[in-house]
């Protein structure tokens, strides 16, 4: 919220500087996010009155103005502004004046110059040239009574300071200048100027019938008819200036008055064109199928969850958010209906976000607006309407005030002993009561307990901790003692059989991957297509329509990262993520760390696309393939030897996908992206993916000592022909199961050969067979192996392969 310091000090003027005021507010929880002057520094600009303006003899768009700046002699100034005319008072930069820097960042110095042969002794300024507004269509016209020759900074109060507060949602009572002044008064002890609301005389008997059909939407509705107003009246400059310094541009007098009271007292109101209302008003929930064209031009579809104000024919306003276009005031409006209501915060919260816009009114009502001041604020608005838009025929009707469900805050107890424990410093009951009393909170006391009845404007005081916060705010956070930690600090020692998540991240980074962090909220399409999950966990209030479900796989997020990078011409992408997924599981019991019915395991997933290696000279560029990803999985799970079985995954190619097993248990999948998803997601090539349960990656075996062998190992190569259906895993398992008297120490596949045409009688692979060459390493702990022992072990392995997998030794 932005406002000028001068307006704040009109309500409460403590004897402290601007910087001290900002520090006081910030330390009390009302963070001052920005502090800046209304206008940047400039000198030599005074109020000047144009006495005469004649056409330049040599230029159609220039005028020669004689300007009175209070120095006796009139100055000749050449001006090209379209509104330069005799009789107006405008800012005049004298010779020697220094104006704010332009786009080049250099100050603009005013000198005597010639424009088309005519000397100009100064410059008449627009608001943009003084950097106080963006308006540059003409000269800045001042009030007719602005003193000629006086410094423009004093006349327009340009040395005023703009404060921008960053308020948390619980500080709804500070969403107005008066609300902030109330806080300043409590913090500094400076007197607060309480506003008065004189009651205007009722001069007509007209009253608009109003019915509240939804008590859970509106607790109080007040309104008044004002007839014969001049809606074309000009908003006074003091109001325009204050609104502009609050970040609100001037629209029309009636709209400006409504906005002014909102910034002044935090009360959003609405002014209807009375002649456009059909019959009576009904405050109710919307109906399915109803539509409303808003003041911003949007056409919204309503339903039973949105509050509205309707007349006998149509919906006229979106309750607590924005008025409708049908009853908007215009230059032809003569009679108006002024409305101020109390909308229940829960009935307004989140409604404007459904329609993809936000308003100052909705921002305030969904946090809570004082329901006790609707009549007083209507009196304030009416007085301003009469003062600014009133005519000799203006009449005011009686205020119709309907209270159907009053707001009654429940009393809250503060235990002084509890406050001392939470705040961490000694306090007396008198100190607590004094702090709460300075905030204007009604309270009663019994020994050790203070009972506070929150005023109507304090929606944030609901539990004991809220009162404790108010006490410490008023005492000052700087008064809190610096207390060392009293509890023992114990380091959690991780088991040696388990590595840290940091180690996993470092391992993947060492393999050339970069970490990404993505939202757990994803598109439902990703879940359906990439995870095969038709019933994902849905969010009740998603932050965006494309983030409506919780992910059960990390692959969709990585594909989105790939698309993002490829759209920026990055051909080689290697990324990973360690994150949580969300699965429905009725067996999960609710606890402090779990939610009943939902399993939330951690997983690690990676994606590789483009070249297998970074650009280099030592190796030809090669596109990443399945075995590259498989090798990365093996490296990640090492020293555990991963097993790979033919697998099936919704996101992966049916013929290039493997299920990953660790210690015989399935822990994930690795493979190439399915061709249809590569096409659907508009990828230039199919990336390699893997996703593994993090728990399997974190587990590791402790190293075991084995002595260095004393005898010479022996290596033998065998080549066997096996059916094409026999996998590498089947072959290795059969080799290790062969009876070799424990002399086989290692077996490595080093060649694969296939020949389609075989010579008659030759034992070579056919089109359905393949030849696999394996290097065996044999070794005995007791003695050097003899040739006989070696041959027996090799024969045993070959014979067992023939029995187990149908292998034939290749000749």
CSV table of N, CA and C in Angstrom, one decimal, residues 491-611:
chain,number,residue,atom,x,y,z
A,491,UNK,N,24.4,-33.9,17.0
A,491,UNK,CA,24.6,-34.1,15.6
A,491,UNK,C,24.0,-35.5,15.2
A,492,UNK,N,23.2,-35.5,14.2
A,492,UNK,CA,22.6,-36.8,13.8
A,492,UNK,C,23.6,-37.5,12.9
A,493,UNK,N,24.1,-38.7,13.4
A,493,UNK,CA,25.1,-39.4,12.7
A,493,UNK,C,24.4,-40.4,11.8
A,494,UNK,N,24.8,-40.3,10.5
A,494,UNK,CA,24.2,-41.1,9.5
A,494,UNK,C,25.0,-42.5,9.5
A,495,UNK,N,24.2,-43.5,9.3
A,495,UNK,CA,24.8,-44.9,9.2
A,495,UNK,C,25.7,-45.0,8.0
A,496,UNK,N,26.8,-45.7,8.2
A,496,UNK,CA,27.8,-45.9,7.1
A,496,UNK,C,27.2,-46.7,6.0
A,497,UNK,N,26.1,-47.4,6.2
A,497,UNK,CA,25.5,-48.2,5.2
A,497,UNK,C,24.5,-47.4,4.4
A,498,UNK,N,24.5,-46.1,4.6
A,498,UNK,CA,23.5,-45.2,3.9
A,498,UNK,C,24.2,-43.9,3.5
A,499,UNK,N,24.2,-43.6,2.3
A,499,UNK,CA,24.8,-42.3,1.8
A,499,UNK,C,23.8,-41.2,1.8
A,500,UNK,N,24.3,-40.0,1.7
A,500,UNK,CA,23.4,-38.8,1.8
A,500,UNK,C,22.9,-38.5,0.4
A,501,UNK,N,21.8,-37.7,0.4
A,501,UNK,CA,21.2,-37.2,-0.8
A,501,UNK,C,22.2,-36.3,-1.5
A,502,UNK,N,23.0,-35.6,-0.8
A,502,UNK,CA,24.1,-34.7,-1.4
A,502,UNK,C,25.0,-35.6,-2.2
A,503,UNK,N,25.4,-36.8,-1.7
A,503,UNK,CA,26.3,-37.6,-2.4
A,503,UNK,C,25.7,-38.1,-3.8
A,504,UNK,N,24.3,-38.3,-3.7
A,504,UNK,CA,23.7,-38.7,-5.0
A,504,UNK,C,23.7,-37.5,-6.0
A,505,UNK,N,23.4,-36.3,-5.5
A,505,UNK,CA,23.5,-35.2,-6.4
A,505,UNK,C,24.9,-35.0,-6.9
A,506,UNK,N,25.9,-35.1,-6.1
A,506,UNK,CA,27.3,-35.0,-6.6
A,506,UNK,C,27.6,-36.0,-7.6
A,507,UNK,N,27.2,-37.3,-7.4
A,507,UNK,CA,27.5,-38.3,-8.3
A,507,UNK,C,26.9,-38.0,-9.7
A,508,UNK,N,25.6,-37.6,-9.7
A,508,UNK,CA,25.0,-37.2,-11.0
A,508,UNK,C,25.6,-36.0,-11.6
A,509,UNK,N,26.0,-35.1,-10.8
A,509,UNK,CA,26.8,-33.9,-11.4
A,509,UNK,C,28.1,-34.4,-12.0
A,510,UNK,N,28.7,-35.4,-11.4
A,510,UNK,CA,30.0,-35.9,-11.9
A,510,UNK,C,29.7,-36.7,-13.2
A,511,UNK,N,28.5,-37.2,-13.4
A,511,UNK,CA,28.2,-37.8,-14.7
A,511,UNK,C,27.8,-36.9,-15.8
A,512,UNK,N,27.8,-35.6,-15.5
A,512,UNK,CA,27.5,-34.6,-16.5
A,512,UNK,C,26.1,-34.0,-16.5
A,513,UNK,N,25.3,-34.3,-15.4
A,513,UNK,CA,23.9,-33.8,-15.3
A,513,UNK,C,23.9,-32.5,-14.5
A,514,UNK,N,22.9,-31.7,-14.8
A,514,UNK,CA,22.7,-30.5,-14.0
A,514,UNK,C,21.3,-30.7,-13.3
A,515,UNK,N,21.3,-30.2,-12.0
A,515,UNK,CA,20.1,-30.4,-11.2
A,515,UNK,C,19.1,-29.3,-11.6
A,516,UNK,N,17.8,-29.7,-11.6
A,516,UNK,CA,16.7,-28.8,-11.7
A,516,UNK,C,15.7,-29.0,-10.5
A,517,UNK,N,15.0,-28.0,-10.2
A,517,UNK,CA,14.0,-28.1,-9.1
A,517,UNK,C,12.7,-27.6,-9.7
A,518,UNK,N,11.7,-28.4,-9.7
A,518,UNK,CA,10.4,-28.2,-10.3
A,518,UNK,C,9.3,-28.2,-9.3
A,519,UNK,N,8.1,-27.7,-9.7
A,519,UNK,CA,6.9,-27.7,-8.9
A,519,UNK,C,6.4,-29.2,-8.8
A,520,UNK,N,5.9,-29.5,-7.6
A,520,UNK,CA,5.2,-30.8,-7.5
A,520,UNK,C,3.8,-30.7,-8.1
A,521,UNK,N,3.3,-29.5,-8.5
A,521,UNK,CA,2.0,-29.4,-9.2
A,521,UNK,C,2.3,-29.5,-10.7
A,522,UNK,N,1.6,-30.3,-11.3
A,522,UNK,CA,1.8,-30.5,-12.8
A,522,UNK,C,0.5,-30.6,-13.5
A,523,UNK,N,0.6,-30.7,-14.9
A,523,UNK,CA,-0.5,-30.8,-15.7
A,523,UNK,C,-1.1,-32.2,-15.6
A,524,UNK,N,-2.4,-32.3,-15.6
A,524,UNK,CA,-3.1,-33.6,-15.5
A,524,UNK,C,-2.7,-34.5,-16.7
A,525,UNK,N,-2.4,-33.8,-17.9
A,525,UNK,CA,-2.1,-34.5,-19.1
A,525,UNK,C,-0.8,-35.3,-18.9
A,526,UNK,N,0.2,-34.8,-18.2
A,526,UNK,CA,1.4,-35.5,-17.9
A,526,UNK,C,1.2,-36.8,-17.1
A,527,UNK,N,0.3,-36.7,-16.1
A,527,UNK,CA,0.1,-37.8,-15.3
A,527,UNK,C,-0.6,-38.9,-16.2
A,528,UNK,N,-1.5,-38.5,-17.0
A,528,UNK,CA,-2.3,-39.5,-17.8
A,528,UNK,C,-1.4,-40.1,-18.8
A,529,UNK,N,-0.5,-39.4,-19.5
A,529,UNK,CA,0.2,-39.9,-20.6
A,529,UNK,C,1.6,-40.5,-20.2
A,530,UNK,N,2.3,-39.8,-19.3
A,530,UNK,CA,3.7,-40.2,-19.0
A,530,UNK,C,3.7,-41.1,-17.8
A,531,UNK,N,2.7,-41.1,-16.9
A,531,UNK,CA,2.8,-41.9,-15.7
A,531,UNK,C,1.7,-43.0,-15.7
A,532,UNK,N,0.8,-42.9,-16.7
A,532,UNK,CA,-0.3,-43.9,-16.7
A,532,UNK,C,-1.2,-43.8,-15.5
A,533,UNK,N,-1.4,-42.6,-15.0
A,533,UNK,CA,-2.1,-42.4,-13.8
A,533,UNK,C,-3.5,-41.7,-14.1
A,534,UNK,N,-4.6,-42.5,-14.2
A,534,UNK,CA,-5.8,-41.8,-14.6
A,534,UNK,C,-6.5,-41.1,-13.4
A,535,UNK,N,-6.1,-41.3,-12.2
A,535,UNK,CA,-6.7,-40.7,-11.0
A,535,UNK,C,-5.6,-40.0,-10.1
A,536,UNK,N,-5.0,-38.9,-10.6
A,536,UNK,CA,-3.9,-38.3,-9.8
A,536,UNK,C,-4.6,-37.6,-8.6
A,537,UNK,N,-3.7,-37.2,-7.7
A,537,UNK,CA,-4.2,-36.4,-6.5
A,537,UNK,C,-4.4,-35.0,-6.9
A,538,UNK,N,-5.7,-34.5,-6.8
A,538,UNK,CA,-6.1,-33.2,-7.3
A,538,UNK,C,-5.9,-32.2,-6.2
A,539,UNK,N,-5.6,-30.9,-6.6
A,539,UNK,CA,-5.5,-29.8,-5.7
A,539,UNK,C,-6.9,-29.1,-5.6
A,540,UNK,N,-7.3,-28.7,-4.4
A,540,UNK,CA,-8.6,-28.1,-4.2
A,540,UNK,C,-8.5,-26.6,-4.8
A,541,UNK,N,-7.3,-26.0,-4.6
A,541,UNK,CA,-7.2,-24.6,-5.1
A,541,UNK,C,-5.9,-24.4,-5.8
A,542,UNK,N,-5.8,-24.9,-7.0
A,542,UNK,CA,-4.5,-24.8,-7.7
A,542,UNK,C,-4.1,-23.3,-8.0
A,543,UNK,N,-2.8,-23.1,-8.1
A,543,UNK,CA,-2.3,-21.7,-8.3
A,543,UNK,C,-2.4,-21.4,-9.8
A,544,UNK,N,-2.6,-22.4,-10.7
A,544,UNK,CA,-2.8,-22.2,-12.1
A,544,UNK,C,-3.5,-23.4,-12.7
A,545,UNK,N,-4.2,-23.1,-13.8
A,545,UNK,CA,-5.0,-24.2,-14.3
A,545,UNK,C,-4.2,-25.4,-14.8
A,546,UNK,N,-2.9,-25.1,-15.3
A,546,UNK,CA,-2.1,-26.1,-15.7
A,546,UNK,C,-1.2,-26.8,-14.6
A,547,UNK,N,-1.6,-26.5,-13.4
A,547,UNK,CA,-0.9,-27.0,-12.2
A,547,UNK,C,-1.9,-27.6,-11.2
A,548,UNK,N,-2.8,-28.4,-11.7
A,548,UNK,CA,-4.0,-28.8,-10.9
A,548,UNK,C,-3.8,-30.1,-10.2
A,549,UNK,N,-2.8,-30.9,-10.5
A,549,UNK,CA,-2.6,-32.2,-9.8
A,549,UNK,C,-1.2,-32.4,-9.2
A,550,UNK,N,-1.1,-33.3,-8.3
A,550,UNK,CA,0.2,-33.6,-7.7
A,550,UNK,C,0.9,-34.7,-8.6
A,551,UNK,N,2.2,-34.6,-8.8
A,551,UNK,CA,2.8,-35.5,-9.7
A,551,UNK,C,3.1,-36.9,-9.0
A,552,UNK,N,3.0,-37.9,-9.8
A,552,UNK,CA,3.4,-39.3,-9.4
A,552,UNK,C,4.6,-39.8,-10.1
A,553,UNK,N,5.2,-38.9,-10.9
A,553,UNK,CA,6.4,-39.2,-11.6
A,553,UNK,C,7.2,-37.9,-11.9
A,554,UNK,N,8.5,-38.0,-11.9
A,554,UNK,CA,9.3,-36.8,-12.1
A,554,UNK,C,9.6,-36.6,-13.6
A,555,UNK,N,9.2,-37.5,-14.5
A,555,UNK,CA,9.6,-37.5,-15.9
A,555,UNK,C,8.9,-36.3,-16.6
A,556,UNK,N,7.7,-36.0,-16.3
A,556,UNK,CA,7.0,-34.9,-17.0
A,556,UNK,C,7.7,-33.6,-16.7
A,557,UNK,N,8.2,-33.4,-15.5
A,557,UNK,CA,8.9,-32.1,-15.2
A,557,UNK,C,10.2,-32.0,-16.0
A,558,UNK,N,10.9,-33.1,-16.1
A,558,UNK,CA,12.1,-33.1,-16.9
A,558,UNK,C,11.9,-32.9,-18.4
A,559,UNK,N,10.8,-33.4,-18.9
A,559,UNK,CA,10.5,-33.2,-20.3
A,559,UNK,C,10.2,-31.7,-20.5
A,560,UNK,N,9.5,-31.1,-19.6
A,560,UNK,CA,9.2,-29.7,-19.7
A,560,UNK,C,10.5,-28.9,-19.7
A,561,UNK,N,11.5,-29.2,-18.9
A,561,UNK,CA,12.8,-28.6,-18.9
A,561,UNK,C,13.5,-28.8,-20.2
A,562,UNK,N,13.4,-30.0,-20.8
A,562,UNK,CA,14.0,-30.2,-22.1
A,562,UNK,C,13.3,-29.3,-23.2
A,563,UNK,N,12.0,-29.2,-23.2
A,563,UNK,CA,11.3,-28.4,-24.1
A,563,UNK,C,11.8,-26.9,-24.0
A,564,UNK,N,11.9,-26.5,-22.8
A,564,UNK,CA,12.3,-25.1,-22.5
A,564,UNK,C,13.7,-24.8,-23.1
A,565,UNK,N,14.6,-25.7,-22.9
A,565,UNK,CA,16.0,-25.5,-23.4
A,565,UNK,C,16.1,-25.7,-24.9
A,566,UNK,N,15.3,-26.6,-25.4
A,566,UNK,CA,15.4,-26.8,-26.9
A,566,UNK,C,14.8,-25.6,-27.6
A,567,UNK,N,13.8,-25.0,-27.0
A,567,UNK,CA,13.2,-23.8,-27.6
A,567,UNK,C,14.2,-22.6,-27.7
A,568,UNK,N,15.2,-22.8,-26.8
A,568,UNK,CA,16.3,-21.7,-26.8
A,568,UNK,C,17.6,-22.2,-27.5
A,569,UNK,N,17.4,-23.2,-28.4
A,569,UNK,CA,18.5,-23.7,-29.3
A,569,UNK,C,19.6,-24.4,-28.6
A,570,UNK,N,19.3,-25.0,-27.4
A,570,UNK,CA,20.3,-25.8,-26.7
A,570,UNK,C,20.1,-27.3,-27.1
A,571,UNK,N,21.0,-27.9,-27.9
A,571,UNK,CA,20.8,-29.2,-28.4
A,571,UNK,C,21.2,-30.3,-27.4
A,572,UNK,N,22.1,-30.0,-26.6
A,572,UNK,CA,22.6,-31.0,-25.6
A,572,UNK,C,22.1,-30.7,-24.2
A,573,UNK,N,21.2,-31.5,-23.7
A,573,UNK,CA,20.6,-31.3,-22.4
A,573,UNK,C,20.7,-32.5,-21.5
A,574,UNK,N,21.3,-32.3,-20.3
A,574,UNK,CA,21.4,-33.4,-19.4
A,574,UNK,C,21.0,-32.9,-18.0
A,575,UNK,N,19.9,-33.3,-17.5
A,575,UNK,CA,19.3,-32.7,-16.3
A,575,UNK,C,18.8,-33.9,-15.4
A,576,UNK,N,18.8,-33.6,-14.1
A,576,UNK,CA,18.2,-34.5,-13.1
A,576,UNK,C,17.4,-33.8,-12.1
A,577,UNK,N,16.6,-34.5,-11.3
A,577,UNK,CA,15.9,-34.0,-10.2
A,577,UNK,C,15.8,-35.0,-9.1
A,578,UNK,N,15.9,-34.6,-7.9
A,578,UNK,CA,15.6,-35.4,-6.7
A,578,UNK,C,14.4,-34.8,-6.1
A,579,UNK,N,13.3,-35.5,-6.1
A,579,UNK,CA,12.1,-34.9,-5.5
A,579,UNK,C,11.1,-35.9,-5.1
A,580,UNK,N,10.0,-35.4,-4.5
A,580,UNK,CA,9.0,-36.3,-4.0
A,580,UNK,C,7.8,-36.5,-5.0
A,581,UNK,N,7.3,-37.7,-5.0
A,581,UNK,CA,6.1,-37.9,-5.8
A,581,UNK,C,4.9,-38.3,-4.9
A,582,UNK,N,3.7,-38.3,-5.4
A,582,UNK,CA,2.5,-38.5,-4.5
A,582,UNK,C,1.6,-39.5,-5.1
A,583,UNK,N,1.4,-40.6,-4.4
A,583,UNK,CA,0.7,-41.8,-4.9
A,583,UNK,C,-0.4,-42.1,-3.9
A,584,UNK,N,-1.6,-42.5,-4.4
A,584,UNK,CA,-2.6,-43.0,-3.6
A,584,UNK,C,-2.3,-44.4,-3.1
A,585,UNK,N,-2.4,-44.5,-1.7
A,585,UNK,CA,-2.1,-45.8,-1.1
A,585,UNK,C,-2.9,-46.0,0.2
A,586,UNK,N,-4.0,-46.7,0.1
A,586,UNK,CA,-4.9,-46.9,1.3
A,586,UNK,C,-4.2,-47.5,2.5
A,587,UNK,N,-3.1,-48.1,2.3
A,587,UNK,CA,-2.4,-48.8,3.4
A,587,UNK,C,-1.6,-47.8,4.3
A,588,UNK,N,-1.4,-46.6,3.8
A,588,UNK,CA,-0.6,-45.6,4.6
A,588,UNK,C,-1.5,-45.0,5.7
A,589,UNK,N,-1.0,-45.1,6.9
A,589,UNK,CA,-1.7,-44.6,8.1
A,589,UNK,C,-1.2,-43.1,8.4
A,590,UNK,N,-2.1,-42.3,8.8
A,590,UNK,CA,-1.8,-40.9,9.1
A,590,UNK,C,-0.9,-40.8,10.3
A,591,UNK,N,0.1,-39.9,10.3
A,591,UNK,CA,0.9,-39.6,11.4
A,591,UNK,C,1.5,-38.2,11.3
A,592,UNK,N,2.5,-37.9,12.1
A,592,UNK,CA,3.1,-36.5,12.1
A,592,UNK,C,3.9,-36.3,10.8
A,593,UNK,N,4.3,-37.4,10.2
A,593,UNK,CA,5.1,-37.3,8.9
A,593,UNK,C,4.5,-37.9,7.7
A,594,UNK,N,3.2,-38.3,7.8
A,594,UNK,CA,2.5,-38.9,6.7
A,594,UNK,C,1.1,-38.5,6.7
A,595,UNK,N,0.5,-38.6,5.5
A,595,UNK,CA,-1.0,-38.3,5.3
A,595,UNK,C,-1.7,-39.6,5.0
A,596,UNK,N,-2.8,-39.9,5.7
A,596,UNK,CA,-3.5,-41.1,5.5
A,596,UNK,C,-3.9,-41.3,4.1
A,597,UNK,N,-3.6,-42.5,3.5
A,597,UNK,CA,-4.1,-42.8,2.2
A,597,UNK,C,-3.2,-42.3,1.1
A,598,UNK,N,-2.0,-41.7,1.4
A,598,UNK,CA,-1.1,-41.2,0.4
A,598,UNK,C,0.3,-41.5,0.7
A,599,UNK,N,1.0,-42.1,-0.2
A,599,UNK,CA,2.4,-42.5,-0.1
A,599,UNK,C,3.2,-41.4,-0.8
A,600,UNK,N,4.2,-40.9,-0.2
A,600,UNK,CA,5.0,-39.8,-0.7
A,600,UNK,C,6.5,-40.1,-0.8
A,601,UNK,N,6.9,-41.1,-1.6
A,601,UNK,CA,8.3,-41.5,-1.7
A,601,UNK,C,9.2,-40.5,-2.4
A,602,UNK,N,10.4,-40.5,-2.1
A,602,UNK,CA,11.4,-39.7,-2.9
A,602,UNK,C,12.0,-40.5,-4.0
A,603,UNK,N,12.2,-39.8,-5.2
A,603,UNK,CA,12.7,-40.5,-6.3
A,603,UNK,C,13.8,-39.6,-6.9
A,604,UNK,N,14.7,-40.2,-7.7
A,604,UNK,CA,15.7,-39.5,-8.5
A,604,UNK,C,15.5,-39.9,-10.0
A,605,UNK,N,15.4,-38.9,-10.8
A,605,UNK,CA,15.2,-39.1,-12.2
A,605,UNK,C,16.1,-38.2,-13.0
A,606,UNK,N,16.5,-38.7,-14.2
A,606,UNK,CA,17.4,-37.9,-15.1
A,606,UNK,C,17.0,-38.1,-16.5
A,607,UNK,N,17.4,-37.1,-17.3
A,607,UNK,CA,17.1,-37.1,-18.8
A,607,UNK,C,18.4,-36.6,-19.5
A,608,UNK,N,18.7,-37.3,-20.6
A,608,UNK,CA,19.8,-37.0,-21.4
A,608,UNK,C,19.3,-36.9,-22.9
A,609,UNK,N,19.7,-35.8,-23.6
A,609,UNK,CA,19.3,-35.6,-24.9
A,609,UNK,C,20.5,-34.9,-25.7
A,610,UNK,N,20.6,-35.3,-27.0
A,610,UNK,CA,21.7,-34.7,-27.8
A,610,UNK,C,22.9,-35.5,-27.8
A,611,UNK,N,24.0,-34.9,-27.8
A,611,UNK,CA,25.3,-35.6,-27.9
A,611,UNK,C,25.6,-36.3,-26.6
